[in-house]
C-alpha positions as CSV (number, residue, x, y, z in Angstrom):
1,M,-11.2,12.6,-23.9
2,S,-14.2,11.4,-26.0
3,S,-12.3,11.5,-29.3
4,T,-10.1,8.6,-28.0
5,V,-13.0,6.2,-27.0
6,G,-12.6,2.8,-28.6
7,K,-9.2,3.7,-30.1
8,V,-5.7,2.8,-29.2
9,I,-4.0,5.6,-27.3
10,R,-0.3,6.3,-27.6
11,C,1.3,7.7,-24.5
12,K,4.5,7.8,-22.4
13,A,5.2,5.1,-19.9
14,A,8.2,4.1,-17.7
15,V,9.0,0.5,-18.8
16,A,11.2,-1.9,-16.8
17,W,12.9,-4.0,-19.5
18,E,14.8,-6.2,-17.0
19,A,15.3,-6.6,-13.3
20,G,17.2,-3.9,-11.5
21,K,17.9,-1.8,-14.6
22,P,16.8,1.8,-14.8
23,L,13.3,2.3,-16.2
24,V,13.1,3.7,-19.8
25,I,10.5,6.3,-20.9
26,E,8.9,4.7,-24.0
27,E,5.9,5.5,-26.2
28,V,3.5,2.6,-25.6
29,E,0.2,1.7,-27.2
30,V,-2.7,1.3,-24.8
31,A,-5.6,-0.7,-26.1
32,P,-9.3,0.2,-25.4
33,P,-10.9,-1.5,-22.3
34,Q,-12.7,-4.7,-22.8
35,A,-15.7,-6.0,-20.7
36,M,-15.5,-4.9,-17.1
37,E,-12.4,-2.9,-17.8
38,V,-11.8,0.8,-17.5
39,R,-9.1,2.9,-19.2
40,V,-7.8,5.6,-16.9
41,K,-5.7,8.7,-17.5
42,I,-3.1,8.5,-14.7
43,V,-2.6,12.0,-13.4
44,V,-0.2,11.3,-10.5
45,T,1.4,8.2,-9.1
46,A,3.8,7.4,-6.2
47,L,6.6,4.9,-5.7
48,C,6.0,2.2,-3.1
49,H,8.6,-0.2,-1.8
50,T,6.6,-3.0,-3.3
51,D,7.4,-1.6,-6.8
52,V,11.1,-1.6,-5.9
53,Y,10.9,-5.2,-4.5
54,F,9.4,-6.7,-7.6
55,W,11.6,-4.5,-9.9
56,E,14.6,-6.0,-8.2
57,A,13.1,-9.5,-8.7
58,K,15.2,-11.1,-6.0
59,G,13.5,-14.4,-5.3
60,Q,10.3,-13.5,-7.2
61,T,9.1,-14.7,-10.5
62,P,10.6,-12.2,-13.0
63,V,8.0,-10.8,-15.4
64,F,9.5,-8.4,-17.9
65,P,9.2,-6.1,-19.8
66,R,6.7,-4.6,-17.4
67,I,5.1,-1.4,-16.3
68,F,5.2,-1.1,-12.6
69,G,3.2,1.3,-10.3
70,H,0.2,0.8,-8.1
71,E,-0.3,3.9,-5.9
72,A,-2.0,6.5,-8.1
73,A,-5.0,8.7,-8.8
74,G,-6.5,9.4,-12.2
75,I,-9.6,10.2,-14.4
76,V,-11.7,7.7,-16.2
77,E,-11.2,8.1,-20.0
78,S,-13.5,5.3,-21.2
79,V,-15.3,2.2,-19.9
80,G,-15.8,-1.3,-21.4
81,E,-18.9,-3.3,-21.7
82,G,-20.7,-4.0,-18.4
83,V,-19.2,-1.1,-16.5
84,T,-22.0,0.8,-14.8
85,E,-20.5,2.3,-11.7
86,L,-18.0,4.5,-13.5
87,K,-18.2,6.9,-16.4
88,P,-15.7,9.1,-18.3
89,G,-14.6,12.0,-16.1
90,D,-14.9,10.2,-12.8
91,H,-11.9,10.5,-10.4
92,V,-10.6,7.2,-9.2
93,L,-7.9,5.5,-7.1
94,P,-6.5,2.3,-8.8
95,V,-5.9,-0.4,-6.1
96,F,-3.7,-3.5,-6.3
97,T,-6.4,-5.6,-4.8
98,G,-10.1,-5.6,-5.8
99,E,-13.7,-5.9,-4.8
100,C,-15.9,-7.8,-7.2
101,K,-18.8,-7.4,-4.8
102,E,-20.1,-10.9,-5.8
103,C,-17.8,-13.5,-4.1
104,R,-18.2,-14.8,-0.5
105,H,-15.4,-12.5,0.7
106,C,-16.9,-9.4,-0.8
107,K,-20.3,-10.2,0.6
108,S,-18.8,-10.8,4.1
109,E,-18.5,-7.8,6.4
110,E,-15.4,-9.5,7.9
111,S,-13.2,-9.9,4.8
112,N,-11.7,-7.8,2.0
113,M,-9.9,-10.7,0.3
114,C,-11.8,-10.9,-3.0
115,D,-11.7,-14.3,-4.7
116,L,-11.6,-12.8,-8.2
117,L,-9.3,-9.7,-7.7
118,R,-7.0,-10.6,-4.8
119,I,-3.4,-9.4,-5.5
120,N,-1.5,-11.6,-7.9
121,T,2.1,-10.4,-8.4
122,D,2.9,-13.0,-11.1
123,R,0.1,-12.2,-13.5
124,G,1.1,-9.8,-16.1
125,V,-2.1,-9.9,-18.2
126,M,-5.8,-9.0,-17.9
127,L,-8.3,-11.5,-16.6
128,N,-10.7,-11.0,-19.5
129,D,-8.6,-12.7,-22.2
130,G,-5.2,-13.4,-20.7
131,K,-3.6,-10.7,-22.8
132,S,-1.8,-7.3,-22.1
133,R,-3.4,-4.0,-23.0
134,F,0.1,-2.5,-23.4
135,S,2.4,-2.9,-26.4
136,I,5.3,-1.4,-28.3
137,N,5.5,-2.2,-32.0
138,G,3.1,-5.0,-31.5
139,K,5.1,-6.7,-28.7
140,P,3.3,-7.0,-25.3
141,I,4.4,-5.1,-22.2
142,Y,3.2,-6.8,-19.1
143,H,1.0,-5.4,-16.3
144,F,1.8,-5.2,-12.6
145,V,-0.8,-6.1,-9.9
146,G,-3.6,-5.1,-12.3
147,T,-2.8,-1.4,-12.1
148,S,0.5,-0.4,-13.9
149,T,0.3,3.3,-13.0
150,F,3.7,4.2,-14.4
151,S,1.9,4.9,-17.7
152,Q,0.0,8.0,-18.6
153,Y,-2.9,5.7,-19.5
154,S,-3.7,2.3,-18.0
155,V,-6.4,-0.3,-18.4
156,I,-7.7,-1.6,-15.1
157,H,-10.5,-4.0,-14.0
158,V,-13.5,-2.0,-12.7
159,G,-13.3,-3.9,-9.4
160,C,-9.9,-2.4,-8.7
161,L,-11.0,1.3,-9.0
162,A,-12.4,3.3,-6.1
163,K,-14.5,6.3,-7.2
164,I,-13.6,9.3,-5.1
165,N,-14.6,12.9,-4.4
166,P,-13.5,15.0,-7.5
167,A,-12.5,17.8,-5.1
168,A,-9.8,15.7,-3.5
169,P,-6.3,16.7,-4.5
170,M,-4.9,13.8,-6.5
171,D,-1.3,14.5,-5.6
172,K,-2.2,13.8,-1.9
173,V,-4.9,11.1,-1.9
174,C,-3.0,8.9,-4.4
175,I,-0.9,7.5,-1.6
176,L,-4.1,5.9,-0.1
177,S,-3.9,3.2,-2.8
178,C,-1.5,1.0,-0.8
179,G,0.8,1.7,2.2
180,V,-1.0,4.4,4.1
181,S,-4.3,2.7,4.0
182,T,-2.7,-0.6,5.0
183,G,-1.1,0.9,8.2
184,L,-4.0,3.2,9.0
185,G,-6.6,0.3,8.7
186,A,-4.4,-2.1,10.7
187,T,-4.8,0.3,13.6
188,L,-8.4,1.6,13.1
189,N,-10.1,-1.5,11.7
190,V,-8.2,-4.4,13.3
191,A,-6.3,-3.3,16.5
192,K,-9.0,-0.8,17.4
193,P,-7.2,0.8,20.3
194,P,-9.5,2.4,22.9
195,K,-9.0,6.1,23.7
196,G,-6.2,6.6,26.2
197,S,-4.5,3.2,25.4
198,T,-0.9,2.4,24.9
199,V,0.2,1.3,21.4
200,A,3.5,-0.1,20.2
201,I,4.5,0.3,16.5
202,F,7.2,-2.1,15.2
203,G,8.9,-0.5,12.1
204,L,8.7,3.2,11.4
205,G,8.6,3.2,7.6
206,A,5.6,4.5,5.7
207,V,3.3,1.7,6.8
208,G,4.4,1.9,10.4
209,L,4.0,5.7,10.5
210,S,0.5,5.2,9.0
211,A,-0.3,2.8,11.8
212,A,0.9,5.5,14.2
213,E,-1.3,8.0,12.5
214,G,-4.2,5.7,13.1
215,A,-3.3,5.4,16.8
216,R,-3.1,9.2,17.0
217,I,-6.6,9.5,15.4
218,A,-7.9,6.8,17.8
219,G,-6.7,8.9,20.8
220,A,-4.0,6.7,22.1
221,S,-2.2,8.2,25.1
222,R,1.2,6.6,24.4
223,I,2.5,5.6,21.0
224,I,5.8,3.7,21.3
225,G,7.9,3.4,18.1
226,V,10.2,0.4,17.9
227,D,12.9,0.6,15.2
228,L,16.6,-0.3,14.7
229,N,17.2,3.1,13.1
230,P,17.4,6.0,15.6
231,K,17.2,8.6,12.8
232,R,13.6,7.7,12.3
233,F,12.3,9.0,15.7
234,D,12.4,12.7,14.9
235,E,10.2,12.1,11.8
236,A,8.0,9.7,13.8
237,K,7.1,12.5,16.2
238,K,5.1,14.2,13.4
239,F,2.9,11.1,13.3
240,G,2.1,11.1,17.1
241,V,4.9,8.7,18.2
242,T,5.7,9.8,21.8
243,E,8.5,7.4,22.7
244,F,11.2,5.4,20.9
245,V,12.8,2.0,21.7
246,N,15.8,0.7,19.7
247,P,16.1,-3.1,20.5
248,K,19.9,-2.7,19.9
249,D,20.1,-0.5,23.0
250,H,19.0,-3.3,25.4
251,H,20.4,-6.6,26.6
252,K,17.0,-8.2,27.0
253,P,14.3,-9.0,24.4
254,V,12.4,-5.8,23.4
255,Q,9.1,-7.4,24.5
256,E,10.4,-7.4,28.1
257,V,11.6,-3.8,27.8
258,L,8.1,-2.8,26.6
259,A,6.4,-4.7,29.4
260,E,8.5,-2.9,32.0
261,M,7.7,0.4,30.4
262,T,4.0,-0.2,30.4
263,D,3.2,-2.0,33.7
264,G,2.9,-5.5,32.1
265,G,2.5,-4.8,28.4
266,V,1.0,-2.5,25.8
267,D,-2.7,-2.5,25.0
268,R,-2.1,-2.9,21.3
269,S,0.8,-3.5,19.0
270,I,1.1,-3.3,15.2
271,E,4.0,-5.1,13.5
272,C,5.1,-3.5,10.1
273,T,8.5,-4.9,9.3
274,G,8.0,-8.5,8.0
275,S,10.7,-9.7,10.5
276,V,9.6,-12.9,12.3
277,N,11.5,-11.8,15.4
278,A,9.6,-8.5,15.4
279,M,6.3,-10.4,15.0
280,I,7.1,-12.5,18.0
281,S,8.1,-9.4,20.0
282,A,4.9,-7.6,18.9
283,F,2.7,-10.5,20.1
284,E,4.5,-11.1,23.4
285,C,4.7,-7.5,24.4
286,V,0.9,-7.0,24.6
287,H,-0.8,-7.1,28.0
288,D,-2.5,-10.4,29.1
289,G,-6.2,-10.3,29.4
290,W,-6.9,-7.7,26.7
291,G,-3.8,-7.1,24.6
292,V,-4.1,-7.4,20.8
293,A,-1.2,-7.7,18.3
294,V,-1.7,-7.1,14.6
295,L,0.7,-8.4,12.0
296,V,1.1,-6.3,8.8
297,G,4.6,-7.0,7.5
298,V,5.0,-9.8,4.9
299,P,7.5,-12.5,6.0
300,N,9.8,-14.5,3.8
301,K,8.1,-17.6,2.4
302,D,10.1,-20.1,4.6
303,D,9.7,-18.2,7.9
304,A,8.1,-19.8,10.8
305,F,6.5,-18.2,13.9
306,K,7.1,-19.7,17.3
307,T,5.6,-18.6,20.6
308,H,4.4,-20.4,23.7
309,P,0.7,-21.5,23.7
310,M,0.3,-19.9,27.2
311,N,0.4,-16.5,25.5
312,F,-3.0,-17.4,23.9
313,L,-4.3,-19.0,27.1
314,N,-3.5,-15.8,29.0
315,E,-5.9,-14.0,26.6
316,K,-3.5,-12.3,24.3
317,T,-4.9,-12.0,20.8
318,L,-2.9,-12.2,17.6
319,K,-4.5,-11.0,14.3
320,G,-3.3,-10.5,10.7
321,T,-4.5,-8.0,8.2
322,F,-4.5,-7.4,4.4
323,F,-4.7,-3.8,3.1
324,G,-5.9,-2.7,6.5
325,N,-9.2,-4.7,6.1
326,Y,-10.4,-2.0,3.7
327,K,-12.7,-3.0,0.9
328,P,-11.3,-0.8,-1.9
329,R,-14.5,0.3,-3.7
330,T,-16.6,0.5,-0.6
331,D,-14.2,2.0,2.0
332,L,-11.5,4.0,0.3
333,P,-13.9,6.9,-0.7
334,N,-14.6,7.3,3.1
335,V,-10.8,7.4,3.8
336,V,-10.5,10.1,1.2
337,E,-13.2,12.0,3.1
338,M,-11.2,11.6,6.3
339,Y,-8.5,13.6,4.6
340,M,-10.9,16.2,3.3
341,R,-12.2,16.7,6.8
342,K,-8.6,17.2,8.0
343,E,-8.8,14.2,10.3
344,L,-6.0,12.4,8.3
345,K,-2.9,14.3,7.4
346,L,-1.3,12.9,4.2
347,E,1.2,15.8,3.5
348,K,3.5,14.4,6.2
349,F,4.1,11.3,4.1
350,I,5.2,13.1,0.9
351,T,8.9,13.7,1.0
352,H,9.8,14.2,-2.7
353,E,8.2,15.0,-6.1
354,V,9.5,14.3,-9.6
355,R,8.2,14.2,-13.2
356,L,7.7,11.0,-15.1
357,S,10.9,11.7,-17.1
358,E,12.8,11.7,-13.7
359,I,11.2,8.5,-12.3
360,N,14.5,6.8,-11.7
361,K,15.3,9.5,-9.2
362,A,12.3,8.2,-7.1
363,F,13.9,4.8,-7.1
364,D,17.2,6.3,-6.0
365,Y,15.5,8.1,-3.1
366,M,13.8,4.9,-2.0
367,L,16.9,2.7,-2.3
368,K,18.9,5.3,-0.2
369,G,16.2,5.3,2.5
370,E,15.6,9.0,1.9
371,S,11.9,8.8,0.9
372,L,8.6,7.9,2.6
373,R,6.7,8.7,-0.6
374,C,7.8,10.3,-3.8
375,I,5.1,11.7,-6.0
376,I,5.5,11.3,-9.7
377,R,3.6,13.7,-11.9
378,M,2.7,12.0,-15.2
379,D,2.5,15.1,-17.4
380,G,6.2,15.5,-18.0
């Protein structure tokens, strides 16, 4: 890798030229890293629903041409001025949100919402100079959430890279960069279910199943999955879900169904759908006195949440979380070690695998609802 330091690298990348159109494998030029930046060889990446959401650009600011991708693992190729924590050859996880370690949020033990590097889906350039590090024939190709991992090389702010154990298999731990950590942390870091407790999980997609995995690790005695798709229950059993409730099967609000099932309410609930109705149900289904509900799903911008104030006066607690309350640089290396100790089982999430040249297949799997996570190997 040393022969490329300070030089432009030409490599393959999957470029989205316009919203909703198939990605095109192009040769792109990747500039050297500037101050506080790192150029990373992306070894493996995965497709997350967030990539699909912004690729479709339905209701979001369209930023094209663009290189998507934000769940990945790679190897540091070179570092820019001021980077001291990483060196060429280090193994890293790029993360869509960062940790500058200097702002009030980073210095707080209670927050992971970095002022400098918090997710910005509209920004397609680097913070240092407001320019892209990707180009084709001199024309800029825009970045996505500071990571752009659908390229064999990417330039990323050092604060958005978690240094990990080089023995960790990249094709497994790459999925810790987003959804799995979000759901896992929502349970372990925010809901914190006591051993033997009852936990309800609203939404059994990848994030919800990660939340269920967290409940299993915490020692919950009952994990109740709530989803409108009955086909998801068999898969959910692999993640510790013990019971399944489909709201469509009942003539009363699902929170009342759950309260009847659990002698007054569940101890903890985690909402992973983004539906305001599910958020209300998740809050109202927890037991008074000690119940805690955690909201993970992202609602539509015009949504409003309505519940009776007595729910709070009866000592039900409502919390929200961003990226499972994990600080990327500080905490993700420890989550990787959970996998290495076999406490966390990531293989269950990986349903498909393709090469970079076949990346549009990954989008097809996701759009058809066939995929939890599709791994994309960047070497072909």
